[in-house]
GROMACS .gro file of C-alpha atoms in nm:
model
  200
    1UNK     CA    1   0.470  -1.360   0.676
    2UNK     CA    2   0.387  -1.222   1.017
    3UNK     CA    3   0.270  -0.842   1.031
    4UNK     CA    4   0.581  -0.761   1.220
    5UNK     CA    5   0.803  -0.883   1.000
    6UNK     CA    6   0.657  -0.675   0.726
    7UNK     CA    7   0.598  -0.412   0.899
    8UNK     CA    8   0.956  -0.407   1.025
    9UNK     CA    9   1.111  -0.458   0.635
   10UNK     CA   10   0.853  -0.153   0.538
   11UNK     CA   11   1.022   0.054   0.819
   12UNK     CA   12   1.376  -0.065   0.707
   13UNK     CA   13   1.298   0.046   0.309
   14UNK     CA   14   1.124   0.399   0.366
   15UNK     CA   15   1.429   0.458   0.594
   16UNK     CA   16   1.711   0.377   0.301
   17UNK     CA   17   1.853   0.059   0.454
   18UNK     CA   18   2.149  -0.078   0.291
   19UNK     CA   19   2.085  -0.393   0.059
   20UNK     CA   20   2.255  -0.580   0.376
   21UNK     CA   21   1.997  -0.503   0.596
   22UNK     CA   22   1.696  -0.544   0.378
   23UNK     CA   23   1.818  -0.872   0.307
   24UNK     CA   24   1.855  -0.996   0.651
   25UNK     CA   25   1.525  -0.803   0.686
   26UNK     CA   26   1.333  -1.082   0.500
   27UNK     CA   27   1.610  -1.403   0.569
   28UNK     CA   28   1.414  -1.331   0.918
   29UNK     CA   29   1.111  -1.444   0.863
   30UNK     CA   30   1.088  -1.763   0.597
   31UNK     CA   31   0.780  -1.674   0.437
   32UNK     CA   32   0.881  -1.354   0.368
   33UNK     CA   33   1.153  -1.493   0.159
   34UNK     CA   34   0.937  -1.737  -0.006
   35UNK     CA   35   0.680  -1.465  -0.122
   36UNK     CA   36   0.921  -1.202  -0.252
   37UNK     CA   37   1.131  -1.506  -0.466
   38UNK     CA   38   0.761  -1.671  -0.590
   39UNK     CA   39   0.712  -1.302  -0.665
   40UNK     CA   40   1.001  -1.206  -0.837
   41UNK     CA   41   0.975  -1.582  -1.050
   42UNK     CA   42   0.577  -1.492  -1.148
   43UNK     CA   43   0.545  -1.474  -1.510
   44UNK     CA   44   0.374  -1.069  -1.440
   45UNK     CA   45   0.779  -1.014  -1.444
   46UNK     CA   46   0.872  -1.170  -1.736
   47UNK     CA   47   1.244  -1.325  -1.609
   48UNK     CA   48   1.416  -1.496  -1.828
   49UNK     CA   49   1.627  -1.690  -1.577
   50UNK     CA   50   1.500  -1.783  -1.243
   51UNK     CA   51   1.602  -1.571  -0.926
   52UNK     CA   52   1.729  -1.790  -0.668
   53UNK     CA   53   1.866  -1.541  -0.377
   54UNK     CA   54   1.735  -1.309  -0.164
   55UNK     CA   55   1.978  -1.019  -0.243
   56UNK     CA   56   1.899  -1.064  -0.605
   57UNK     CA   57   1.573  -1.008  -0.566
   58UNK     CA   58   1.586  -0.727  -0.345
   59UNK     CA   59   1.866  -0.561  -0.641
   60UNK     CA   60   1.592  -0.621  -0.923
   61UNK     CA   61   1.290  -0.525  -0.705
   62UNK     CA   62   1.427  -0.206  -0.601
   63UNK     CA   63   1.294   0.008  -0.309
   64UNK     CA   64   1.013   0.182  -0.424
   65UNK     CA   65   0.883  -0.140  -0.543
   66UNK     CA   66   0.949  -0.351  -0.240
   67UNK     CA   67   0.761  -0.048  -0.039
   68UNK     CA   68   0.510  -0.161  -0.206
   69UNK     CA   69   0.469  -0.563  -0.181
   70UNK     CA   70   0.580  -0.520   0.208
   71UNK     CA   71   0.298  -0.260   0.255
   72UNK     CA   72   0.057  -0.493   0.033
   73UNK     CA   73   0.145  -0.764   0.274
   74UNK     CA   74   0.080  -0.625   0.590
   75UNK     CA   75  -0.311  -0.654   0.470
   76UNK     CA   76  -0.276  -1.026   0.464
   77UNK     CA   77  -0.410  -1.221   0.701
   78UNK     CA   78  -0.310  -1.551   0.858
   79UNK     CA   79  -0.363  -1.739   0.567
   80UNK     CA   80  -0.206  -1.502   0.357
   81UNK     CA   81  -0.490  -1.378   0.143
   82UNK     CA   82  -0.640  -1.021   0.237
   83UNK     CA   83  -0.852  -0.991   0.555
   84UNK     CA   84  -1.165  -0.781   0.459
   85UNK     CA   85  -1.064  -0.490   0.607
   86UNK     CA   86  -0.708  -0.552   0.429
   87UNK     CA   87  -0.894  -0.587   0.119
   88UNK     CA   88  -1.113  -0.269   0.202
   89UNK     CA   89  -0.789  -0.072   0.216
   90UNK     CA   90  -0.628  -0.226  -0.084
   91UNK     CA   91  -0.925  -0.081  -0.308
   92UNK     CA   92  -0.914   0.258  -0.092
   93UNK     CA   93  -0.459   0.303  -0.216
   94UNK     CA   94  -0.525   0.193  -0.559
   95UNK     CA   95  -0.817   0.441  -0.595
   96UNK     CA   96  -0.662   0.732  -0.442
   97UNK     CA   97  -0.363   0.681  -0.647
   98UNK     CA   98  -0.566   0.636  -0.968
   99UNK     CA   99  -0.744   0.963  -0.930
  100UNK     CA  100  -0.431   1.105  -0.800
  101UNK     CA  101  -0.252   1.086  -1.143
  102UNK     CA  102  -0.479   1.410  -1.232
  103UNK     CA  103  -0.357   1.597  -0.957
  104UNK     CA  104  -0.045   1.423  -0.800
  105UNK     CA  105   0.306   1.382  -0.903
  106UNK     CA  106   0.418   1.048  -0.904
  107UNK     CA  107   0.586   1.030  -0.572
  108UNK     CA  108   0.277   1.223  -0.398
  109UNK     CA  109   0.045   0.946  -0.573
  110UNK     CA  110   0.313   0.678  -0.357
  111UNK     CA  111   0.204   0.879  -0.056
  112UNK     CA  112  -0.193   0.892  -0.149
  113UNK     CA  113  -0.141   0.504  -0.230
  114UNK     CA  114   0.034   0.432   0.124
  115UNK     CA  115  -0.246   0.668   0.277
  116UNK     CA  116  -0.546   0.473   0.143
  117UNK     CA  117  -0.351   0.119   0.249
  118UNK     CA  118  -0.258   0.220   0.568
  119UNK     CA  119  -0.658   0.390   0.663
  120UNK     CA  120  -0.714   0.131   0.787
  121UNK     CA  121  -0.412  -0.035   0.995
  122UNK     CA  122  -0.570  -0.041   1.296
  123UNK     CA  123  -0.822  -0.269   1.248
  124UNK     CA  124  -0.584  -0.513   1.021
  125UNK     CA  125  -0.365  -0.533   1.343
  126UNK     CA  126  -0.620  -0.498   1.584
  127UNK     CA  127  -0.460  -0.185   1.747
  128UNK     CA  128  -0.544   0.200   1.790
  129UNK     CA  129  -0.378   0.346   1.474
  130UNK     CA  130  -0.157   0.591   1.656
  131UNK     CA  131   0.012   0.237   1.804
  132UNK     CA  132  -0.015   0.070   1.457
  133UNK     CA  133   0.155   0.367   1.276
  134UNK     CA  134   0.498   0.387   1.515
  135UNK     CA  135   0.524   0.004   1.374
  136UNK     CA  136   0.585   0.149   1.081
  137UNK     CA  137   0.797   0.467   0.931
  138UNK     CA  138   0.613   0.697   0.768
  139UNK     CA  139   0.677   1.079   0.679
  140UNK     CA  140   0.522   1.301   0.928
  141UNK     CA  141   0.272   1.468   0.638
  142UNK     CA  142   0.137   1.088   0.592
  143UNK     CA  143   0.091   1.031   0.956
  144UNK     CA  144  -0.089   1.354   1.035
  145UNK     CA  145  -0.303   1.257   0.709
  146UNK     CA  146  -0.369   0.919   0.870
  147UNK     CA  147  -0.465   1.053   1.212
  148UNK     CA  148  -0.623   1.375   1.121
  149UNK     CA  149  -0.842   1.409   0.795
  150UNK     CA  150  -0.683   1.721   0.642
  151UNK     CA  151  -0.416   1.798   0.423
  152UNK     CA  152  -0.409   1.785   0.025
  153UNK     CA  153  -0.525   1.368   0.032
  154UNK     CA  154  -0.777   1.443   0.278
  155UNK     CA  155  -1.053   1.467   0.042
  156UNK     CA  156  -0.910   1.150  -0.177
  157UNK     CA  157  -0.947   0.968   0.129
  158UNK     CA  158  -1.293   1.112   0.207
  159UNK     CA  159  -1.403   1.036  -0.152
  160UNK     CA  160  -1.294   0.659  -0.158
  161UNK     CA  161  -1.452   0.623   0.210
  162UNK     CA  162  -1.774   0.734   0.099
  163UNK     CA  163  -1.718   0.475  -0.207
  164UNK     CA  164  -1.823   0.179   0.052
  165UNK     CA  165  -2.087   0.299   0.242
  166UNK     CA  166  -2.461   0.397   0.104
  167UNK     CA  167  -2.419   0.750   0.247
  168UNK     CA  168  -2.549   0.981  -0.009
  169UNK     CA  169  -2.464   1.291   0.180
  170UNK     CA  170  -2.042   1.193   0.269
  171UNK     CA  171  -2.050   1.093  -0.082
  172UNK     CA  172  -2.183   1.436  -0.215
  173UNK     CA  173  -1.945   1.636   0.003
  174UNK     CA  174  -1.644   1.416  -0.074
  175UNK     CA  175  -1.765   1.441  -0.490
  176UNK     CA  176  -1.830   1.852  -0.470
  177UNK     CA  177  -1.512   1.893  -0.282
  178UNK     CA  178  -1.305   1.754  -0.569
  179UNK     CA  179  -1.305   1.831  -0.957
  180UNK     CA  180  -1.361   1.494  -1.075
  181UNK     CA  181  -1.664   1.333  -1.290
  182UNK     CA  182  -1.903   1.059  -1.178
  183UNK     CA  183  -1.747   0.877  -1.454
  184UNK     CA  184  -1.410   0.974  -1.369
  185UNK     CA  185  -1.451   0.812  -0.997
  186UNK     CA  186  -1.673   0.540  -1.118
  187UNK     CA  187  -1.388   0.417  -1.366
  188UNK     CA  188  -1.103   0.434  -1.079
  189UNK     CA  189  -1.335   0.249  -0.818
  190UNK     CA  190  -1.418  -0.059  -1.064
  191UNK     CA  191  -0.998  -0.056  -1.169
  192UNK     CA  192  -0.923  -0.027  -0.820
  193UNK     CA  193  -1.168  -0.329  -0.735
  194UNK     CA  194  -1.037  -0.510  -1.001
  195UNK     CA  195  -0.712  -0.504  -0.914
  196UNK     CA  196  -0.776  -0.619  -0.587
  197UNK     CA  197  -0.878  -0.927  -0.710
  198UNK     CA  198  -0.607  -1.000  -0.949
  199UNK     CA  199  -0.413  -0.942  -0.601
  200UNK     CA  200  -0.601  -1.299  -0.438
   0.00000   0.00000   0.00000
């Protein structure tokens, strides 16, 4: 699926569309259908019978959950499988809302996952990420987290940054500015890497 078209069902599900408009949402672009049914059929979900429409799938799926796949496929590129940088930013959500789950209520953990994904939008689509984030509709907290680093998932963000990169001294800021362990961030970067991969 193009990243209009998922970028355009994201916008449509953080803004409480009706089922109706969801569903046209996806019956817009063909592979978006075909990737939310093959999802919804995977043996992960356990179905007994198979799902054959669209607004099924959406009913079952829910919102907070389809948040989720269309923001997870706006990292994909042409070929459907993450770009690096998509990948990069895949590992940066799931860490953020790993560690999160000390700190974070659940729906705050939503925001540091959508926070870590999104980091790095521009460069998925090529853009400036002011431009990349009106695409999309996100609360105004997560934008001005996006755009400036500050703000109660500024240092998660900071932390899984410095997670990449071989700079001792972003890392050790990042690490003192948060109460985790080594271990602690150490466990949530190899289960965030991990399920990357099980992503491909």
């Amino acid at each position: 699926p193009s990243h209009a078209s998922a970028a355009y069902l994201f916008g449509k599900l953080r803004s409480d569309a009706e089922v109706e408009e969801i569903e046209l949402a996806i019956k817009k672009d063909a592979a978006l259908g075909y990737n939310l049914l093959r999802l919804i059929n995977s043996a992960g979900l356990g179905l007994r019978t198979k799902i054959t429409s669209i607004r099924q799938a959406v009913m079952l799926l829910g919102n907070e959950r389809l948040q989720r796949w269309a923001a997870l496929l706006m990292t994909a590129g042409v070929d459907g499988k993450p770009t690096l940088a998509g990948n990069m930013a895949v590992v940066r959500a799931k860490m953020m809302e790993l560690l999160g789950a000390k700190t974070l209520t659940p729906e705050e953990q939503e925001e540091a996952f959508l926070i870590g994904l999104f980091s790095l939008l521009d460069r998925m689509l090529g853009t400036d990420l002011q431009q990349a984030l009106k695409q999309i509709s996100l609360d105004r907290e997560v934008t001005q987290s996006l755009l400036e680093p500050t703000g109660k998932y500024a240092g998660l963000l900071a932390l899984s940054v410095a997670c990449e990169s071989d700079d001792d001294a972003a890392f050790q800021a990042a690490f003192s500015s948060l109460g985790f362990s080594l271990r602690q961030i150490n466990m949530a970067h190899m289960e965030a890497l991990a399920w990357s991969d099980a992503l491909q």
